[in-house]
mmCIF file with all atom_site columns, C-alpha atoms in Angstrom:
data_model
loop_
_atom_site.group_PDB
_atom_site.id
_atom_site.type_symbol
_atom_site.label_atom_id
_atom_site.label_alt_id
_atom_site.label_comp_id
_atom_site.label_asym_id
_atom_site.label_entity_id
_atom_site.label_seq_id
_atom_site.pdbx_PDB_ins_code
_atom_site.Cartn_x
_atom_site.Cartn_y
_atom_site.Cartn_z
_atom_site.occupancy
_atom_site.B_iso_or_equiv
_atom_site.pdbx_formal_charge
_atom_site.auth_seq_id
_atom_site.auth_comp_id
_atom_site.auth_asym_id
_atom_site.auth_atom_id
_atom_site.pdbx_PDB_model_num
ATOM 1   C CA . UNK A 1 1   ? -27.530 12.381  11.720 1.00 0.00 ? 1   UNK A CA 1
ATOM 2   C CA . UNK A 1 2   ? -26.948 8.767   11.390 1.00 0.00 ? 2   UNK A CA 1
ATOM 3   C CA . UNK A 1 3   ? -25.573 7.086   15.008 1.00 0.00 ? 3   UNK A CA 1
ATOM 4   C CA . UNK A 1 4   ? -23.866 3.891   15.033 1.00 0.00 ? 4   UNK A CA 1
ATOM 5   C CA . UNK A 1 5   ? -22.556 2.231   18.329 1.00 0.00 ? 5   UNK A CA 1
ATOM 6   C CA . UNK A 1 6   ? -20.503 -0.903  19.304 1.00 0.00 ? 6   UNK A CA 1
ATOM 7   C CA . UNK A 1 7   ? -20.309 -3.145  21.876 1.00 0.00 ? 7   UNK A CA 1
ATOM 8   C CA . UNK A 1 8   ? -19.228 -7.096  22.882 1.00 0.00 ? 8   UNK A CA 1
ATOM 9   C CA . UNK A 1 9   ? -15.111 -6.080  23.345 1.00 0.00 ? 9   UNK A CA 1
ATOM 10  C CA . UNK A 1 10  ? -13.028 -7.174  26.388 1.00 0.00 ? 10  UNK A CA 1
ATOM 11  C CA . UNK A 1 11  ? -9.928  -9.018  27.232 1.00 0.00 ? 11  UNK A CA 1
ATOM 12  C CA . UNK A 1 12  ? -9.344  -12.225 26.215 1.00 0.00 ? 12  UNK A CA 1
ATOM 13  C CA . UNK A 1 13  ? -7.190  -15.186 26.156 1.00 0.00 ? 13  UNK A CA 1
ATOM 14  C CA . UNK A 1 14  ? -5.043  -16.217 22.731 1.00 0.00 ? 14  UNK A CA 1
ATOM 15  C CA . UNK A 1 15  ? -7.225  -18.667 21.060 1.00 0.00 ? 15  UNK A CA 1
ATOM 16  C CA . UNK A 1 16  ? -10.282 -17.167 22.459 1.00 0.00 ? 16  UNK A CA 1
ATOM 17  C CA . UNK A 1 17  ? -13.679 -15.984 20.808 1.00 0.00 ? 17  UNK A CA 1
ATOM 18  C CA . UNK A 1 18  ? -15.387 -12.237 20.652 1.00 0.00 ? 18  UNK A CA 1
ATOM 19  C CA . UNK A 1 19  ? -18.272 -11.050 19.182 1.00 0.00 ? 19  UNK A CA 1
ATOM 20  C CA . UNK A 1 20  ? -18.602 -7.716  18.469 1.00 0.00 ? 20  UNK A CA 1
ATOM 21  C CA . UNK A 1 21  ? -21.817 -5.878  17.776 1.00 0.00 ? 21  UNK A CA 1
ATOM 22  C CA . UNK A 1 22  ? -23.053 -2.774  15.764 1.00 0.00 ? 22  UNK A CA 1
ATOM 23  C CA . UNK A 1 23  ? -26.708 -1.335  16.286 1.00 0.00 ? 23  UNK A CA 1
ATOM 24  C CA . UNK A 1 24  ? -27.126 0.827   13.068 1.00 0.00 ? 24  UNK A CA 1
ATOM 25  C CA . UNK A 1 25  ? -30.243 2.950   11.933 1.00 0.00 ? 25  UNK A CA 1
ATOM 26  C CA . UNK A 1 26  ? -32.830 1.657   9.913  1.00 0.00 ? 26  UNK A CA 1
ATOM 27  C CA . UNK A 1 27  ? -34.545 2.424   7.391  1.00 0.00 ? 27  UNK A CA 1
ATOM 28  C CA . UNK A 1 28  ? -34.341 4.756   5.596  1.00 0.00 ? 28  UNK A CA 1
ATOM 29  C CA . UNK A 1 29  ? -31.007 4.372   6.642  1.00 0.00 ? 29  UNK A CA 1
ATOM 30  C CA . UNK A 1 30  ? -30.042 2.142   3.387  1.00 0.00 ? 30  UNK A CA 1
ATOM 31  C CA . UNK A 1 31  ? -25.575 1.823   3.427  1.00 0.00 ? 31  UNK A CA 1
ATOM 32  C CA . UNK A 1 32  ? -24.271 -0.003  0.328  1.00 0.00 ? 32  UNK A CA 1
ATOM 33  C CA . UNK A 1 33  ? -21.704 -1.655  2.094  1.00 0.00 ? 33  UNK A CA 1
ATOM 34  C CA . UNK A 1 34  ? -20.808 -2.697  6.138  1.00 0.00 ? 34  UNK A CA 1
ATOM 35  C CA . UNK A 1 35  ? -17.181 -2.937  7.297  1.00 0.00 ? 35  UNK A CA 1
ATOM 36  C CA . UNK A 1 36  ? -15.187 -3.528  10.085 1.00 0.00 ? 36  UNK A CA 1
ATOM 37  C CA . UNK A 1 37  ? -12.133 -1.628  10.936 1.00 0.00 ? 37  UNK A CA 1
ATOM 38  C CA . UNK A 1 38  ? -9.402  -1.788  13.745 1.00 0.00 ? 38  UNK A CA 1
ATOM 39  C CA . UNK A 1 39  ? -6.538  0.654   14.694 1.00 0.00 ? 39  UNK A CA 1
ATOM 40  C CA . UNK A 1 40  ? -3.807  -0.392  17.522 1.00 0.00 ? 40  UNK A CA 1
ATOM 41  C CA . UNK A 1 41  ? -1.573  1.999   19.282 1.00 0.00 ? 41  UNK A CA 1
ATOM 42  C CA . UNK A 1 42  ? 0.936   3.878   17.150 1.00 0.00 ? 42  UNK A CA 1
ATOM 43  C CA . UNK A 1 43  ? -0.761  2.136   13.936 1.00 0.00 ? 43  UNK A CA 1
ATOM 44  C CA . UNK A 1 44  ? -3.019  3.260   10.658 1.00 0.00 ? 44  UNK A CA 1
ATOM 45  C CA . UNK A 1 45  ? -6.601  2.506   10.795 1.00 0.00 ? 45  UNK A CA 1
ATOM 46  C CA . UNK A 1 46  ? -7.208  -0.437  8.609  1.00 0.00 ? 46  UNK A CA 1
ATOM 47  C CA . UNK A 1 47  ? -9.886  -2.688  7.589  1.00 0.00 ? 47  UNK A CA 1
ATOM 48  C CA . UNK A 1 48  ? -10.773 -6.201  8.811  1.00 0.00 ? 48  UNK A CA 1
ATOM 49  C CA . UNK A 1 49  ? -14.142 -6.921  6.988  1.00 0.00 ? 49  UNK A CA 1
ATOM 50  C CA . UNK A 1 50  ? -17.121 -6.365  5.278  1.00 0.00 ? 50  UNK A CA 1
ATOM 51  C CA . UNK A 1 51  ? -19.973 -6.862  3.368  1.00 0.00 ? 51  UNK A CA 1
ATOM 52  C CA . UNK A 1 52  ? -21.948 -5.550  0.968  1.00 0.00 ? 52  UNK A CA 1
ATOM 53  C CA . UNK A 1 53  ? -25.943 -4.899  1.850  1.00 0.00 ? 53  UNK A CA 1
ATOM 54  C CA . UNK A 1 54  ? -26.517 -5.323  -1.979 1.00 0.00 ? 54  UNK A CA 1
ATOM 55  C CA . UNK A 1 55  ? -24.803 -8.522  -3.301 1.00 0.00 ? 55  UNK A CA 1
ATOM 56  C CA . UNK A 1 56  ? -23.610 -10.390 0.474  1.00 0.00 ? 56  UNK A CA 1
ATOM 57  C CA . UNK A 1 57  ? -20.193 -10.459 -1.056 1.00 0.00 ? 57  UNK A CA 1
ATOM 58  C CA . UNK A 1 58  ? -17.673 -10.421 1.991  1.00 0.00 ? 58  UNK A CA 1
ATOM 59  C CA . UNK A 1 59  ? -14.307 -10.037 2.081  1.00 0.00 ? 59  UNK A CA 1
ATOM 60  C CA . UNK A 1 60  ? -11.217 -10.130 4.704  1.00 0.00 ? 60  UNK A CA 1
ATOM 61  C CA . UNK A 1 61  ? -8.278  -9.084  5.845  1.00 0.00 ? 61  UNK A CA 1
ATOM 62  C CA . UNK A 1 62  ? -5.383  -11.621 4.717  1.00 0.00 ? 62  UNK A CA 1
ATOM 63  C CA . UNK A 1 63  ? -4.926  -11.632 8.788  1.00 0.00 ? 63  UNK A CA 1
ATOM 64  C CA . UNK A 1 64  ? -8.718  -12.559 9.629  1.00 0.00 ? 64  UNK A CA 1
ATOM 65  C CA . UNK A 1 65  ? -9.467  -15.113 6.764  1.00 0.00 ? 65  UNK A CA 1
ATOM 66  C CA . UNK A 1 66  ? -10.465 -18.695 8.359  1.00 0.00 ? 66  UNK A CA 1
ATOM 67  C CA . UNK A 1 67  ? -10.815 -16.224 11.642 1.00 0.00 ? 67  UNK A CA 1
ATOM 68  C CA . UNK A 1 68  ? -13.308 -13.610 11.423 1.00 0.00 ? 68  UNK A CA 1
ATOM 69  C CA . UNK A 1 69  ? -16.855 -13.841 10.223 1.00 0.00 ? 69  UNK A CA 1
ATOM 70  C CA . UNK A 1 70  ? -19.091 -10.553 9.120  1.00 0.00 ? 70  UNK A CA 1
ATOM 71  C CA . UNK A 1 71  ? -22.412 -11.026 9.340  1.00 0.00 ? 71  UNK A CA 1
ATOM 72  C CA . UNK A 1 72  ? -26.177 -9.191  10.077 1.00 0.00 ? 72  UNK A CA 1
ATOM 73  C CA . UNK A 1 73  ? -29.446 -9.503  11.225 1.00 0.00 ? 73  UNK A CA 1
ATOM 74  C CA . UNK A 1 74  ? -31.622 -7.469  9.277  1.00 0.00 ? 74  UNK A CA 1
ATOM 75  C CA . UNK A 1 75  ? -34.268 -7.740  11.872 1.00 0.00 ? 75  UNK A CA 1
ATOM 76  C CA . UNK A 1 76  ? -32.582 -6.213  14.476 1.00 0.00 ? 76  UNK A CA 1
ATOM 77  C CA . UNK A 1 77  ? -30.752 -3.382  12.623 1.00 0.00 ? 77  UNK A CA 1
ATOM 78  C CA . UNK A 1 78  ? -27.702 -5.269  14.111 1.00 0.00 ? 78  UNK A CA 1
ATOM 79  C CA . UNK A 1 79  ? -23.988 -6.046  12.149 1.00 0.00 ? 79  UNK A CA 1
ATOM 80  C CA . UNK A 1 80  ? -21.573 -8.574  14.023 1.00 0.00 ? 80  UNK A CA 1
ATOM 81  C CA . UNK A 1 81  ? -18.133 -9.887  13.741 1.00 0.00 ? 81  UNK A CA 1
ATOM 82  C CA . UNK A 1 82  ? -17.348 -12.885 15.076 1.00 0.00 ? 82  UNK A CA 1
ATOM 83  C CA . UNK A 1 83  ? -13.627 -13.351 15.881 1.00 0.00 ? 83  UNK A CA 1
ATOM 84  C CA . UNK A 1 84  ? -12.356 -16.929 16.354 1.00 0.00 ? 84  UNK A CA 1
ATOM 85  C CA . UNK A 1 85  ? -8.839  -18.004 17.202 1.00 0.00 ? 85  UNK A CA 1
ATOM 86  C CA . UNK A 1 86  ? -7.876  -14.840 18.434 1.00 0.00 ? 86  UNK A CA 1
ATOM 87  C CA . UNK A 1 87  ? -4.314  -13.896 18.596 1.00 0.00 ? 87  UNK A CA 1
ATOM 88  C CA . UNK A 1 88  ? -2.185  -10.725 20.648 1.00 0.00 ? 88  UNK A CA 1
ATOM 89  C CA . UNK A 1 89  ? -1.621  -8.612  17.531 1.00 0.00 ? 89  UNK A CA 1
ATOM 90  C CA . UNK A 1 90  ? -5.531  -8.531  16.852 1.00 0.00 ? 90  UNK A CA 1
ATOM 91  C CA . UNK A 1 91  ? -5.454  -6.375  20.094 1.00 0.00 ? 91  UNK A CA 1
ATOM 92  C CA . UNK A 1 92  ? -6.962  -2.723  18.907 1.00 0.00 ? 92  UNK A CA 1
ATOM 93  C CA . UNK A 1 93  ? -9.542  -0.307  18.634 1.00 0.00 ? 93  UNK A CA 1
ATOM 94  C CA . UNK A 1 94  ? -12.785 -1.971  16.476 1.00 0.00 ? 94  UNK A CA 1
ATOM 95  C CA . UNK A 1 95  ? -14.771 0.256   14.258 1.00 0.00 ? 95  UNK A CA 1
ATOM 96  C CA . UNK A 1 96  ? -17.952 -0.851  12.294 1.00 0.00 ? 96  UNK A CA 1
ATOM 97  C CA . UNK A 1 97  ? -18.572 1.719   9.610  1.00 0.00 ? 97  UNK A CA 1
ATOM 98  C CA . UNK A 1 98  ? -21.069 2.529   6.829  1.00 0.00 ? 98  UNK A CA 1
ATOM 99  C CA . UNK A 1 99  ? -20.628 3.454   2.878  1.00 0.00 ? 99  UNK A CA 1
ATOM 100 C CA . UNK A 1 100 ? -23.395 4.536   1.284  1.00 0.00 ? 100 UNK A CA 1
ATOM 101 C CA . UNK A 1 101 ? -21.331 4.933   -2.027 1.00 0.00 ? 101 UNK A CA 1
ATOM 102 C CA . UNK A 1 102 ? -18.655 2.480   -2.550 1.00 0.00 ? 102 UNK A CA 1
ATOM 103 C CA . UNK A 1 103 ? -17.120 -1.318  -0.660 1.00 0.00 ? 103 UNK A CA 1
ATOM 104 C CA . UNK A 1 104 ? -13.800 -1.516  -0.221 1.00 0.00 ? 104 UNK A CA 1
ATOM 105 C CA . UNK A 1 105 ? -12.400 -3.056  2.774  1.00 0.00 ? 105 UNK A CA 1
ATOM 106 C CA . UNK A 1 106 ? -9.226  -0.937  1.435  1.00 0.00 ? 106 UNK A CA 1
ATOM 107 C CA . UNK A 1 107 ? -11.137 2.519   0.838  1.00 0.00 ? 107 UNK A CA 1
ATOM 108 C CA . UNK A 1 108 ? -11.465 3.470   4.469  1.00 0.00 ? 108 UNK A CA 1
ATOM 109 C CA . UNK A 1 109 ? -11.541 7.353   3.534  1.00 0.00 ? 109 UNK A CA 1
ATOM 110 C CA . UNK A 1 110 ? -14.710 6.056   1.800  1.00 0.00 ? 110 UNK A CA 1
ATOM 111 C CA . UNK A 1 111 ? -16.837 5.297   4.878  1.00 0.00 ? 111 UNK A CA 1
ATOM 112 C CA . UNK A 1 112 ? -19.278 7.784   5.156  1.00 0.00 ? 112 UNK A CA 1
ATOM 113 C CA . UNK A 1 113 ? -20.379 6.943   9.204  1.00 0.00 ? 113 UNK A CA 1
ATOM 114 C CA . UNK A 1 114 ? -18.087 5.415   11.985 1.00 0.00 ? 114 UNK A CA 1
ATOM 115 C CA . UNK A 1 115 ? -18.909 3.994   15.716 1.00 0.00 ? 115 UNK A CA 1
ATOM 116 C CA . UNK A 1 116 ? -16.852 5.372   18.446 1.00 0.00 ? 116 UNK A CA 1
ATOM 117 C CA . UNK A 1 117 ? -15.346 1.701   19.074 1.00 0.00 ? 117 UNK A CA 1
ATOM 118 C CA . UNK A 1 118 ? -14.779 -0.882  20.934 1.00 0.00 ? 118 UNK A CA 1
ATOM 119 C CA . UNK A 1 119 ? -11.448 -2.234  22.846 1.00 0.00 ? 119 UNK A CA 1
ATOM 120 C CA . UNK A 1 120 ? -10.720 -6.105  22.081 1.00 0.00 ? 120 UNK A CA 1
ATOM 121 C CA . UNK A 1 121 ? -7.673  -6.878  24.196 1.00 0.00 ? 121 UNK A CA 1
ATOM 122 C CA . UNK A 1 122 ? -5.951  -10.111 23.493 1.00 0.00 ? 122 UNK A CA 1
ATOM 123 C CA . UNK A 1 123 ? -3.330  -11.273 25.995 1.00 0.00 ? 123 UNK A CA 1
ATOM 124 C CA . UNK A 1 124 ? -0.348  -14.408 25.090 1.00 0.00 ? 124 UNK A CA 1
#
């Protein structure tokens, strides 16, 4: 059974910085792909970022480019997203997931493993 867990969300101020965390397995824990994923109340889950454990490509939401930044530290088993310039409609529930077959920051049915999540609050 593969356990993944995140942490680093609060409540914030509009223009304000998070950084979340994942702790994921390692090896032989071995995803192709790391994403990010947030769902607000009365909403569909959708994705925010990721990155593939292959190639580094990342990619974005069209609402996080220039805001968020998906990142790792292989060392540590650790994933992060760093969220600048926060703004009240990035207020939801953050994922961090795992594919071990596909990356698609649109394929969410994809994911293979999910964290329970973490709250990011952003108030005007």
């Amino acid at each position: 059974q593969v356990q993944m867990g995140e942490s680093g969300g609060g409540s914030v101020q509009a223009g304000g910085s998070l950084r979340l965390s994942c702790t994921v397995p390692g090896s032989p824990f071995s995803p192709r792909c790391m994403g990010w994923f947030r769902q607000a109340p009365g909403k569909e889950r959708e994705g925010v970022a990721l990155l593939s454990m292959i190639t580094g490509y990342q990619d974005n939401a069209d609402s996080a480019k220039g805001r968020f930044t998906i990142s790792q530290d292989n060392a540590t088993n650790t994933l992060y997203l760093q969220m600048n310039n926060l703004k009240p409609e990035d207020t939801a529930m953050y994922y961090c997931a795992a594919d071990e077959t596909f990356c698609s920051l649109y394929k969410t049915s994809s994911y293979d493993y999910w964290g329970q999540g973490t709250q990011v609050t952003v108030s005007s």
